[in-house]
Tab-separated table of C-alpha atoms in Angstrom:
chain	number	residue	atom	x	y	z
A	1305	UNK	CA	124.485	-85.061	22.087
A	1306	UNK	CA	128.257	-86.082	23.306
A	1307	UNK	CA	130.020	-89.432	23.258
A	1308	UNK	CA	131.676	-90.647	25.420
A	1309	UNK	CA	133.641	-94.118	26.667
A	1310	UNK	CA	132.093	-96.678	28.985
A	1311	UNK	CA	134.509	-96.803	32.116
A	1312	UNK	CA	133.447	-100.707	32.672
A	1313	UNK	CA	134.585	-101.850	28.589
A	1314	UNK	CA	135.467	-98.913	26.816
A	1315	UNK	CA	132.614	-98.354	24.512
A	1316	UNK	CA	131.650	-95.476	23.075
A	1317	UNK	CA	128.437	-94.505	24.840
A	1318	UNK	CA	126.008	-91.240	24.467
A	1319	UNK	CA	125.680	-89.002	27.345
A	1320	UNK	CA	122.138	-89.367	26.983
A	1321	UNK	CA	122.428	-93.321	27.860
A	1322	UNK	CA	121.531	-94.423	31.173
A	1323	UNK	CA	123.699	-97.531	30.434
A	1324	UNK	CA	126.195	-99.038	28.141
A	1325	UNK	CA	124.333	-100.790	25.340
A	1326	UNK	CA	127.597	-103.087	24.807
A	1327	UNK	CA	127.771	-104.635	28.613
A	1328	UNK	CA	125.195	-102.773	30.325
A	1329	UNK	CA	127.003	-100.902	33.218
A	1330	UNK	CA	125.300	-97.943	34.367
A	1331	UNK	CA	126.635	-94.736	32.964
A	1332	UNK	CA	126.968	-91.725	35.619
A	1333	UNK	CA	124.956	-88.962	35.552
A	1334	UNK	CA	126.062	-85.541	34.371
A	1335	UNK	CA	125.174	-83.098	36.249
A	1336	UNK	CA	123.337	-79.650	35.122
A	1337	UNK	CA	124.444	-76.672	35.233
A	1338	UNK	CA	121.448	-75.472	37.675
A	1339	UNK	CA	122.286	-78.147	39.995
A	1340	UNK	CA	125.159	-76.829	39.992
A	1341	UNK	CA	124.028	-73.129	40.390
A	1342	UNK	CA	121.630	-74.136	43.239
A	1343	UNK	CA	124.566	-75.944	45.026
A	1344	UNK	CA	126.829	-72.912	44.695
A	1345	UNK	CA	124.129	-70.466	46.113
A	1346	UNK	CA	123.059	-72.842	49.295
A	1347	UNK	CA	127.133	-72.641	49.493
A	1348	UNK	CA	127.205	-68.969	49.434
A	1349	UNK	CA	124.202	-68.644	51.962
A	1350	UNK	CA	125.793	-70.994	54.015
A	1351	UNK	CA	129.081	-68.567	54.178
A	1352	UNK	CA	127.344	-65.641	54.442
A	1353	UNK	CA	125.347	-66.876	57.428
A	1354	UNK	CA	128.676	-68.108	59.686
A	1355	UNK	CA	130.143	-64.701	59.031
A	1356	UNK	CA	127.100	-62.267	59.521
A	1357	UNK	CA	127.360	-62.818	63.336
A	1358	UNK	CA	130.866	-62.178	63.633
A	1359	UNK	CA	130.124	-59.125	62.195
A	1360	UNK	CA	127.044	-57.854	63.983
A	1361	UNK	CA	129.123	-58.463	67.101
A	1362	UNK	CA	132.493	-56.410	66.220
A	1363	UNK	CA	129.366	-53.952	64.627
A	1364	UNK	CA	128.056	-53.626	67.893
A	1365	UNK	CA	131.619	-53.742	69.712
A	1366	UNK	CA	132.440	-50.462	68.004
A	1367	UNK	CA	129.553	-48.957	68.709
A	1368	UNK	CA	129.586	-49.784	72.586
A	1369	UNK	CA	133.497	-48.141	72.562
A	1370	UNK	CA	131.955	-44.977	70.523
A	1371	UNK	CA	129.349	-44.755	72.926
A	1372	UNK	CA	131.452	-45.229	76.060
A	1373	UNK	CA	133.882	-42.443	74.903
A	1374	UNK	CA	130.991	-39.817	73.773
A	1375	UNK	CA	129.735	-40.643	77.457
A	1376	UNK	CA	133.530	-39.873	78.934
A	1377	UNK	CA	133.975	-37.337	76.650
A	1378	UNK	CA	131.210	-35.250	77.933
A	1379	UNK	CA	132.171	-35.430	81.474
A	1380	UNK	CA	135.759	-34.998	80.802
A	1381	UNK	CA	134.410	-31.231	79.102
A	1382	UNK	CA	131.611	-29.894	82.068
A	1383	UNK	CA	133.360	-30.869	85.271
A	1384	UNK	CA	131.281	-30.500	88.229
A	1385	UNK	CA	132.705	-27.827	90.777
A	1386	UNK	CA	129.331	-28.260	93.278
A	1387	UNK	CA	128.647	-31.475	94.795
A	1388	UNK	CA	125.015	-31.167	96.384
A	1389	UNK	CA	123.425	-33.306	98.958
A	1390	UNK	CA	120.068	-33.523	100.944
A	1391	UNK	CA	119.638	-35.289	104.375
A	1392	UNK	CA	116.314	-35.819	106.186
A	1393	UNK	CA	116.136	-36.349	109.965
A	1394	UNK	CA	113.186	-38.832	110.054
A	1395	UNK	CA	112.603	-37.679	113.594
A	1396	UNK	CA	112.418	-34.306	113.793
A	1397	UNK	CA	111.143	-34.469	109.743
A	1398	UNK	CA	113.484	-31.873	109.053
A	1399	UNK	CA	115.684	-31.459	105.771
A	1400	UNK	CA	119.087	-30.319	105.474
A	1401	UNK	CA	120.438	-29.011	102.116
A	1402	UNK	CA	123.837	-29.001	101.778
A	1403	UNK	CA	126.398	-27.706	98.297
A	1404	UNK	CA	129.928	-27.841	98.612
A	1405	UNK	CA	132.843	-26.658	96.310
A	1406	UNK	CA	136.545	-28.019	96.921
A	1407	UNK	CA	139.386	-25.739	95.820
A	1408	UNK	CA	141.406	-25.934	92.643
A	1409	UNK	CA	144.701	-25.325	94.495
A	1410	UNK	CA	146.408	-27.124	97.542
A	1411	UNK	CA	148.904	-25.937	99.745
A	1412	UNK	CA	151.591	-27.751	101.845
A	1413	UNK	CA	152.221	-27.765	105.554
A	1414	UNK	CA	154.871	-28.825	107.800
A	1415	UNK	CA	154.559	-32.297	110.382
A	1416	UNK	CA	152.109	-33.542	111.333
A	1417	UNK	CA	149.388	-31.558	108.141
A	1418	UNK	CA	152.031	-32.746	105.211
A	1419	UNK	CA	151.192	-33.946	101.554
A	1420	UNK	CA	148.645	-31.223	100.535
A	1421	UNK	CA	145.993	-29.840	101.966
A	1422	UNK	CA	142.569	-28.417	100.418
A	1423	UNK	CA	139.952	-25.874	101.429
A	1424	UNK	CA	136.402	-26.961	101.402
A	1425	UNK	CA	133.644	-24.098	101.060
A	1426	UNK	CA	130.338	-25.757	101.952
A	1427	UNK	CA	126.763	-24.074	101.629
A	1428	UNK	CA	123.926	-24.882	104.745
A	1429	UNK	CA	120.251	-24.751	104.553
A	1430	UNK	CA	118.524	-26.125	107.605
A	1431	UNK	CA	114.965	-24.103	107.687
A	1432	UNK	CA	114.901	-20.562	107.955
A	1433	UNK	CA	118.590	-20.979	108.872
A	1434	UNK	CA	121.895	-20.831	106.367
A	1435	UNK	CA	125.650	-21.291	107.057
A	1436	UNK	CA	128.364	-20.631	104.992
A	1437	UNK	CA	131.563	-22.965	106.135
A	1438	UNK	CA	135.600	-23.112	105.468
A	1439	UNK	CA	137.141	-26.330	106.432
A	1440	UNK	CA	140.618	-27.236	105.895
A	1441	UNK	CA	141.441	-30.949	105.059
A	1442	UNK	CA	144.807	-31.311	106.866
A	1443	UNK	CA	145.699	-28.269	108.565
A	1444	UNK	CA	145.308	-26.025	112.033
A	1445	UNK	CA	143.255	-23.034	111.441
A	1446	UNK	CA	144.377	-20.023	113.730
A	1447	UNK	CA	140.939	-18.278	115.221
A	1448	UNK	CA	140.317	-17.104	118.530
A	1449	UNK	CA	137.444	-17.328	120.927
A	1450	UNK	CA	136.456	-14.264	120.108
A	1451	UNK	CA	136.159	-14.924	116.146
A	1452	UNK	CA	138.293	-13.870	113.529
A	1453	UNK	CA	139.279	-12.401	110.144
A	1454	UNK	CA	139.189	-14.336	106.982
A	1455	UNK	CA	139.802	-12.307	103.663
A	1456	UNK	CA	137.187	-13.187	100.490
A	1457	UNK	CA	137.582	-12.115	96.878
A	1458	UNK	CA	134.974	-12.504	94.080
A	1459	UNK	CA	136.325	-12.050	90.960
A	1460	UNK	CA	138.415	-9.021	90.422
A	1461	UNK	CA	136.101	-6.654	92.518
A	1462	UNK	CA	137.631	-5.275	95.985
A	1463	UNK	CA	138.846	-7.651	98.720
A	1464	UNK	CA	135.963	-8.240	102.049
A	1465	UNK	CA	137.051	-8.977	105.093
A	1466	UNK	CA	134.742	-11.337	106.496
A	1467	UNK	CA	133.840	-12.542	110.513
A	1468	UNK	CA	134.168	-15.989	111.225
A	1469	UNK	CA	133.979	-18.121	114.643
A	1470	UNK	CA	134.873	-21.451	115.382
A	1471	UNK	CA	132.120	-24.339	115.848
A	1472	UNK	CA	130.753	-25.148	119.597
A	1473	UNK	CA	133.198	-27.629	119.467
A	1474	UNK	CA	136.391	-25.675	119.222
A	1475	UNK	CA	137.357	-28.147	116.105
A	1476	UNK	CA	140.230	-25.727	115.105
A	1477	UNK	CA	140.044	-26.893	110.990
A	1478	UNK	CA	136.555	-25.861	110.398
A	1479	UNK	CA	135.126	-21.857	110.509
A	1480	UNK	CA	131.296	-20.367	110.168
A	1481	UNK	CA	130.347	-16.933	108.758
A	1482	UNK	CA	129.764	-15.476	112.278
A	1483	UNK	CA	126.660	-13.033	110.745
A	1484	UNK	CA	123.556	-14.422	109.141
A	1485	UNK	CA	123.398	-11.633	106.655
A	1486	UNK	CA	126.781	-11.824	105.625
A	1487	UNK	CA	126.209	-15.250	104.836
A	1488	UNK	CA	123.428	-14.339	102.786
A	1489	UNK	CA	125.195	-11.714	101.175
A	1490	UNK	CA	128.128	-14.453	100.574
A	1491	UNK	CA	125.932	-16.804	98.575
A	1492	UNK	CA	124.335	-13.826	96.540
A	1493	UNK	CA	127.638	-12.946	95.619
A	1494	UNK	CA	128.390	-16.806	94.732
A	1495	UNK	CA	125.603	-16.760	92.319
A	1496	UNK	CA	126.830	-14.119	89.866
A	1497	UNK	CA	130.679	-15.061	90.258
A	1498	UNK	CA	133.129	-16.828	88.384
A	1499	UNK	CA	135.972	-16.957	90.802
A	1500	UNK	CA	136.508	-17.099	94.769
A	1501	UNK	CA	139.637	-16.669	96.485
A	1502	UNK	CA	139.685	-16.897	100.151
A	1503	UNK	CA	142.871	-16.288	101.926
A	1504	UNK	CA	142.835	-17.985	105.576
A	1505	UNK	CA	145.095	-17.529	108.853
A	1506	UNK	CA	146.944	-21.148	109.767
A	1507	UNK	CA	148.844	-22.318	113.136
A	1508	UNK	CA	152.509	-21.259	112.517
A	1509	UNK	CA	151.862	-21.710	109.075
A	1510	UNK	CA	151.185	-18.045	108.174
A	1511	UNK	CA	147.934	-16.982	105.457
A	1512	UNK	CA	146.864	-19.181	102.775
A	1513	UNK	CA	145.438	-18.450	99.559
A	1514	UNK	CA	142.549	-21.318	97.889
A	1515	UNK	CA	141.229	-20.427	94.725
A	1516	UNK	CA	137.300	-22.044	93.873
A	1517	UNK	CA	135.477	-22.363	90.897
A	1518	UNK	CA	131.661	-20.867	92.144
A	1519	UNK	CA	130.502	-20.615	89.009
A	1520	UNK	CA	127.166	-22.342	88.008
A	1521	UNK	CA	126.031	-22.454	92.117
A	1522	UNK	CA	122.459	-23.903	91.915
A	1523	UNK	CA	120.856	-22.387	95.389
A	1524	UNK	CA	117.652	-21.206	96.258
């Protein structure tokens, strides 16, 4: 048991007293030392609980960046060299597969074809029938009516010289395989080659050379 002074007249008063026994005034009441526990772990809970959010959401922050750079990552290392498409003519109920490969390389022509130009190799399956077509972006393609040379090279084996023609429309940036089975025998080729280099005959321009990435072609 302590002593201690009354604050109202100075007497000496037991901490046990509810009140002064000299003038009565009510002595204050000393707090435990579980009060004072329980009041520091309602504090801590409280603390805990206005910070846990915070960090659940820079948690979950970091783990939406980690997951949006895995996701970039991985298409950053397998590149896609074929785009593929399929159209349907709801009419005729026809479908038209199409896979096309742009090359890696550009090359740069005079007025009016300037600021790099690409050659697109594109793959066509319309029933029974398949076309294999060259198209420049920006460029004149040299090709007469009567069809013309383009040179092919798969890999490092020897160089083909292949027939093309021109499209019914004389569009003079665009060529066809002229021969269904060469076509057939392009695509075969295609499917168990790494590289393509076709080297094509331009207006006043001279041959070009367009390397392509054919590896992976999916085609059936």
């Amino acid at each position: 048991m302590g002593i201690k002074p009354c604050k109202e007249c100075g007497s000496p008063v037991s901490d046990k007293a509810e009140s002064c026994p000299r003038c009565g005034a009510k002595q204050p009441k000393k707090t435990s030392v579980l009060t004072w526990v329980v009041l520091g772990v309602i504090v801590l809970v409280g603390v805990i609980g206005a910070l846990a959010p915070e960090g659940s959401k820079k948690n979950q922050t970091e783990i939406a960046k980690l997951s949006s750079n895995n996701e970039n990552s991985k298409e950053v290392a397998t590149p896609k060299n074929w785009s593929y498409e399929t159209t349907k003519d709801e009419m005729r109920n026809t479908t038209t597969l199409f896979a096309s490969n742009v090359s890696q390389n550009t090359v740069n022509f005079d007025f009016p074809y300037q600021g790099g130009s690409n050659l697109v190799i594109t793959l066509r399956k319309k029933g029974d029938a398949t076309d294999v077509i060259i198209a420049i972006t920006k460029g004149q393609i040299l090709c007469s009516i009567r069809n013309c040379e383009v040179a092919f090279k798969f890999d490092n084996n020897p160089i083909q010289s292949i027939t093309m023609s021109e499209p019914d429309n004389h569009s003079a940036d665009v060529l066809f395989v002229a021969h269904d089975s060469t076509a057939k025998k392009i695509i075969n080729q295609m499917k168990i080659s790494k590289k393509l280099t076709i080297e094509v005959p331009f207006y006043q321009e001279g041959s070009k050379q367009f390397t392509f990435d054919v590896s992976n072609l999916d085609w059936k």
